[in-house]
Amino acid sequence: MRTVSVVGIGAGNPEHITMQAISTLNAVDVVFMTDKGDAARELAELRLAICERYITSSSYRIVTVADPERDRGAAAYEPAVGDWRTRRAVSYERLIADELGEQDHGAFLAWGDPAIYDSTVHVLGEVLARGAVTFELQVIPGISSVQALAAQHKISLTRTGRPVHITTGRLLARGLPGNADDVVVMLDAGCAFTEIDGDDLEIYWGAYVGSKDEILISGRVAEVGHQIAAARAAARRRHGWIMDTYLLRRPDSP
Ligand SMILES: C[S@@+](CC[C@H](N)C(=O)[O-])C[C@H]1O[C@@H](n2cnc3c(N)ncnc32)[C@H](O)[C@@H]1O
């Protein structure tokens, strides 16, 4: 039977890759790369560099697949994402049928960890459910930008016996989740932290975390929020893209 692996490759530091990921990559016949257009060219190059650095066999092939366009202007967010995932499933189904022989092993590379805001595992589940191709699905964890952020700021995300909440900028814009004192925010294109009430809130922000271009800023949102927004805008202009993540923390009462 075919095997399809989703391999977490870390979020920008090529040394954030596990031994399991390296041995899986060395067992594959095909590495599938999704082409997300010009803005993501640098990220695609990082993925290629990982293959070149860690895959010692010369018998694997790289197959690039165009990512279906997502309707980012759609009024209803969830149906638009559902429709995009289904179009992805159709495209992956065709790819697996055309590019993998019955006993072949293919891999999709997932940025960071495949379990955090990454749809690859879900889409491959949808491919299996459609029933047109069969394969064994394997998921190899990776180091997420969330873990890398905490490590670079030298902090723990969970305070003793307390939870941490992971969310998106879009949801944070509606307000801090009820009772949450430690909130990790990803996918925030609009600096939602500048809109949140709470004079005492602390922020641990990082962009391009783990890479040579990493920027880290921390402090009280009231004091460093504007500095972060300015650093973010300048870095985005310089690179043409940005990926940033942050922890918002309510300090313990004295
Ligand atoms: C589609 S999600 C993918 C998350 C990924 N699966 C992970 O585990 O990090 C993309 C978001 O992850 C965060 N991210 C990914 N890489 C990052 C990095 N090197 N530095 C900071 N944030 C990053 C950003 O919030 C970005 O908007």
Coordinates of C-alpha atoms and ligand atoms in Angstrom, one line a residue:
M1 CA 0.0 0.0 0.0
R2 CA 1.1 3.6 -0.6
T3 CA 2.2 5.7 2.4
V4 CA 1.7 9.4 2.7
S5 CA 3.5 11.2 5.5
V6 CA 2.9 14.7 6.8
V7 CA 6.3 15.8 8.1
G8 CA 6.6 18.7 10.5
I9 CA 9.8 20.6 9.6
G10 CA 10.0 23.4 12.2
A11 CA 9.1 27.0 11.7
G12 CA 12.3 28.5 10.1
N13 CA 15.2 27.1 12.0
P14 CA 16.5 24.2 9.9
E15 CA 17.9 22.6 13.0
H16 CA 14.4 22.3 14.5
I17 CA 13.8 19.0 12.7
T18 CA 13.5 15.7 14.5
M19 CA 15.4 12.5 13.8
Q20 CA 12.1 10.9 13.0
A21 CA 11.4 13.6 10.3
I22 CA 14.9 13.0 8.8
S23 CA 14.5 9.2 8.6
T24 CA 11.0 9.6 7.1
L25 CA 12.3 12.0 4.5
N26 CA 15.0 9.6 3.6
A27 CA 12.4 6.9 3.0
V28 CA 10.3 8.8 0.6
D29 CA 10.0 8.5 -3.2
V30 CA 8.3 11.9 -3.7
V31 CA 8.3 15.1 -1.7
F32 CA 5.2 17.2 -2.5
M33 CA 5.7 21.0 -2.4
T34 CA 2.8 23.4 -2.6
D35 CA 3.4 26.5 -4.6
K36 CA 1.8 29.4 -2.9
G37 CA 3.0 32.1 -5.3
D38 CA 5.7 34.8 -5.1
A39 CA 5.1 36.0 -1.6
A40 CA 6.0 32.5 -0.3
R41 CA 9.0 32.0 -2.5
E42 CA 11.5 32.4 0.4
L43 CA 9.5 29.8 2.4
A44 CA 9.6 27.4 -0.6
E45 CA 13.4 27.9 -0.8
L46 CA 13.6 27.0 2.9
R47 CA 11.7 23.8 2.3
L48 CA 14.0 22.9 -0.6
A49 CA 17.1 23.6 1.6
I50 CA 15.8 21.2 4.2
C51 CA 15.4 18.5 1.6
E52 CA 18.9 19.1 0.2
R53 CA 20.5 19.2 3.7
Y54 CA 18.8 16.1 5.2
I55 CA 17.9 13.7 2.4
T56 CA 21.0 11.7 1.5
S57 CA 19.4 9.5 -1.1
S58 CA 19.4 10.8 -4.6
S59 CA 16.4 8.7 -5.7
Y60 CA 13.6 11.0 -4.5
R61 CA 11.7 13.4 -6.7
I62 CA 10.1 16.8 -5.8
V63 CA 6.7 17.4 -7.3
T64 CA 5.3 20.9 -7.0
V65 CA 1.5 21.5 -6.8
A66 CA -0.2 24.8 -7.2
D67 CA -2.2 25.7 -4.2
P68 CA -5.9 26.4 -5.0
E69 CA -6.8 30.1 -4.6
R70 CA -8.7 30.9 -1.4
D71 CA -11.5 33.4 -1.4
R72 CA -10.1 35.7 1.4
G73 CA -12.8 38.3 0.7
A74 CA -15.7 35.9 1.4
A75 CA -18.2 37.1 4.0
A76 CA -18.5 33.7 5.7
Y77 CA -15.0 32.5 6.8
E78 CA -15.7 28.9 7.6
P79 CA -17.6 27.9 4.4
A80 CA -14.9 29.6 2.4
V81 CA -12.2 27.6 4.2
G82 CA -14.2 24.4 3.8
D83 CA -14.6 24.9 0.1
W84 CA -10.8 25.6 -0.3
R85 CA -10.0 22.4 1.7
T86 CA -12.2 20.4 -0.6
R87 CA -10.5 21.8 -3.7
R88 CA -7.2 21.0 -2.1
A89 CA -8.4 17.4 -1.4
V90 CA -9.4 17.0 -5.1
S91 CA -5.9 18.2 -6.1
Y92 CA -4.0 16.0 -3.6
E93 CA -6.1 13.0 -4.6
R94 CA -5.1 13.5 -8.3
L95 CA -1.5 14.0 -7.2
I96 CA -1.3 10.8 -5.1
A97 CA -2.9 8.8 -7.9
D98 CA -0.7 10.2 -10.6
E99 CA 2.7 10.4 -8.8
L100 CA 2.8 7.5 -6.3
G101 CA 3.0 3.9 -7.4
E102 CA 1.2 1.3 -5.3
Q103 CA 4.1 0.8 -2.9
D104 CA 5.5 4.3 -3.0
H105 CA 5.9 6.7 -0.1
G106 CA 5.2 10.4 -0.5
A107 CA 5.6 13.3 2.0
F108 CA 4.0 16.7 2.4
L109 CA 6.1 19.1 4.4
A110 CA 4.2 21.0 7.1
W111 CA 5.6 24.2 8.5
G112 CA 6.2 24.0 12.2
D113 CA 4.0 21.3 13.6
P114 CA 1.2 19.7 11.5
A115 CA -1.3 19.9 14.4
I116 CA -1.3 23.6 14.8
Y117 CA -3.1 25.7 12.2
D118 CA -2.1 23.5 9.3
S119 CA -4.8 21.9 7.2
T120 CA -2.7 19.1 5.5
V121 CA -3.7 16.3 7.9
H122 CA -7.4 17.3 7.6
V123 CA -7.2 17.5 3.8
L124 CA -5.5 14.1 3.5
G125 CA -8.3 12.7 5.8
E126 CA -10.8 14.1 3.3
V127 CA -8.9 12.4 0.5
L128 CA -9.2 9.1 2.3
A129 CA -12.8 9.6 3.0
R130 CA -13.5 10.3 -0.7
G131 CA -12.3 6.7 -1.2
A132 CA -10.8 7.1 -4.7
V133 CA -7.2 6.4 -3.5
T134 CA -6.0 4.5 -0.5
F135 CA -2.8 5.0 1.5
E136 CA -1.5 4.7 5.0
L137 CA -1.4 8.2 6.6
Q138 CA 1.5 9.0 8.9
V139 CA 2.1 12.2 10.9
I140 CA 5.5 13.2 12.1
P141 CA 5.4 16.0 14.7
G142 CA 7.6 19.1 14.3
I143 CA 8.6 22.1 16.5
S144 CA 5.9 24.7 16.2
S145 CA 6.5 28.5 16.1
V146 CA 4.7 28.4 19.4
Q147 CA 7.4 26.4 21.1
A148 CA 10.1 28.3 19.3
L149 CA 8.7 31.6 20.5
A150 CA 8.7 30.4 24.1
A151 CA 12.2 29.1 23.8
Q152 CA 13.6 32.3 22.2
H153 CA 12.0 34.5 24.9
K154 CA 13.1 31.9 27.6
I155 CA 9.7 31.6 29.1
S156 CA 7.2 28.9 29.9
L157 CA 3.8 29.1 28.2
T158 CA 2.0 27.5 31.1
R159 CA 2.2 28.9 34.6
T160 CA 1.9 26.3 37.4
G161 CA -1.3 24.3 36.9
R162 CA -2.8 26.8 34.6
P163 CA -4.0 26.5 30.9
V164 CA -2.7 28.2 27.8
H165 CA -5.1 29.2 25.0
I166 CA -4.1 29.3 21.4
T167 CA -6.1 31.4 19.0
T168 CA -5.9 33.6 15.9
G169 CA -5.7 37.4 15.4
R170 CA -9.2 37.3 13.9
L171 CA -10.7 35.8 17.0
L172 CA -8.6 37.9 19.4
A173 CA -10.0 41.0 17.7
R174 CA -13.4 40.1 19.4
G175 CA -11.7 40.3 22.8
L176 CA -9.5 38.2 25.1
P177 CA -11.1 34.8 25.6
G178 CA -13.0 34.7 28.9
N179 CA -10.8 33.9 31.9
A180 CA -7.7 33.3 29.8
D181 CA -4.6 34.7 31.4
D182 CA -2.1 33.2 28.8
V183 CA -3.1 33.5 25.2
V184 CA -0.9 32.6 22.2
V185 CA -2.0 34.4 19.1
M186 CA -1.1 33.3 15.5
L187 CA -2.2 34.3 12.0
D188 CA -2.7 38.0 13.1
A189 CA -2.3 40.3 10.1
G190 CA -3.8 43.2 11.9
C191 CA -2.0 43.6 15.2
A192 CA -5.1 42.7 17.2
F193 CA -3.2 43.2 20.4
T194 CA -3.4 47.0 19.9
E195 CA -7.2 46.8 20.2
I196 CA -7.3 44.7 23.5
D197 CA -8.2 46.4 26.8
G198 CA -6.0 45.7 29.7
D199 CA -3.3 48.2 30.8
D200 CA -1.3 45.6 32.6
L201 CA -1.2 43.0 29.8
E202 CA 2.3 41.7 28.8
I203 CA 3.3 40.6 25.3
Y204 CA 6.1 38.3 24.1
W205 CA 6.2 38.9 20.4
G206 CA 8.4 37.2 17.8
A207 CA 8.7 37.4 14.0
Y208 CA 10.6 35.0 11.8
V209 CA 11.3 33.1 15.0
G210 CA 14.2 30.7 14.8
S211 CA 15.5 32.1 11.6
K212 CA 18.4 34.5 11.0
D213 CA 15.9 37.4 10.6
E214 CA 14.3 36.8 13.9
I215 CA 12.9 39.9 15.8
L216 CA 11.8 39.6 19.4
I217 CA 10.1 42.3 21.5
S218 CA 8.6 41.9 24.9
G219 CA 7.1 44.2 27.6
R220 CA 3.8 45.7 28.6
V221 CA 1.5 46.1 25.6
A222 CA 0.8 49.7 26.6
E223 CA 4.5 50.4 26.4
V224 CA 5.7 48.3 23.4
G225 CA 2.6 47.8 21.3
H226 CA 3.3 50.6 18.9
Q227 CA 7.0 49.6 18.7
I228 CA 5.9 46.1 17.7
A229 CA 3.4 47.4 15.1
A230 CA 6.1 49.6 13.6
A231 CA 8.7 46.8 13.6
R232 CA 6.2 44.5 12.0
A233 CA 5.3 46.9 9.2
A234 CA 8.9 47.7 8.4
A235 CA 9.9 44.0 8.4
R236 CA 7.0 43.1 6.2
R237 CA 8.0 45.8 3.7
R238 CA 11.6 44.6 3.7
H239 CA 10.8 40.9 3.2
G240 CA 7.5 41.1 1.3
W241 CA 6.0 38.7 3.9
I242 CA 5.9 38.2 7.6
M243 CA 5.1 35.5 10.1
D244 CA 4.7 36.5 13.7
T245 CA 3.3 35.0 16.8
Y246 CA 2.9 36.3 20.4
L247 CA 1.9 35.4 23.9
L248 CA -0.4 37.8 25.7
R249 CA -0.1 37.4 29.5
R250 CA -2.0 38.8 32.4
P251 CA 0.6 39.3 35.1
D252 CA 0.0 37.7 38.5
S253 CA -1.6 40.1 41.0
P254 CA 0.9 41.3 43.5
Ligands
LIG1 C1 -0.6 28.6 8.9 S1 0.0 28.9 10.5 C2 1.2 27.6 10.6 C3 1.6 27.3 12.0 C4 2.6 26.2 12.1 N1 2.0 24.9 11.8 C5 3.3 26.1 13.4 O1 3.3 25.0 14.1 O2 4.0 27.0 13.7 C6 1.0 30.3 10.2 C7 1.2 31.1 11.4 O3 2.2 30.5 12.2 C8 3.0 31.5 12.9 N2 4.4 31.3 12.5 C9 4.9 30.3 11.6 N3 6.2 30.4 11.6 C10 6.6 31.4 12.3 C11 7.8 32.0 12.7 N4 9.0 31.5 12.2 N5 7.9 33.0 13.5 C12 6.7 33.5 14.1 N6 5.5 33.0 13.8 C13 5.4 32.0 12.9 C14 2.4 32.8 12.4 O4 1.5 33.2 13.4 C15 1.8 32.5 11.1 O5 0.8 33.4 10.8

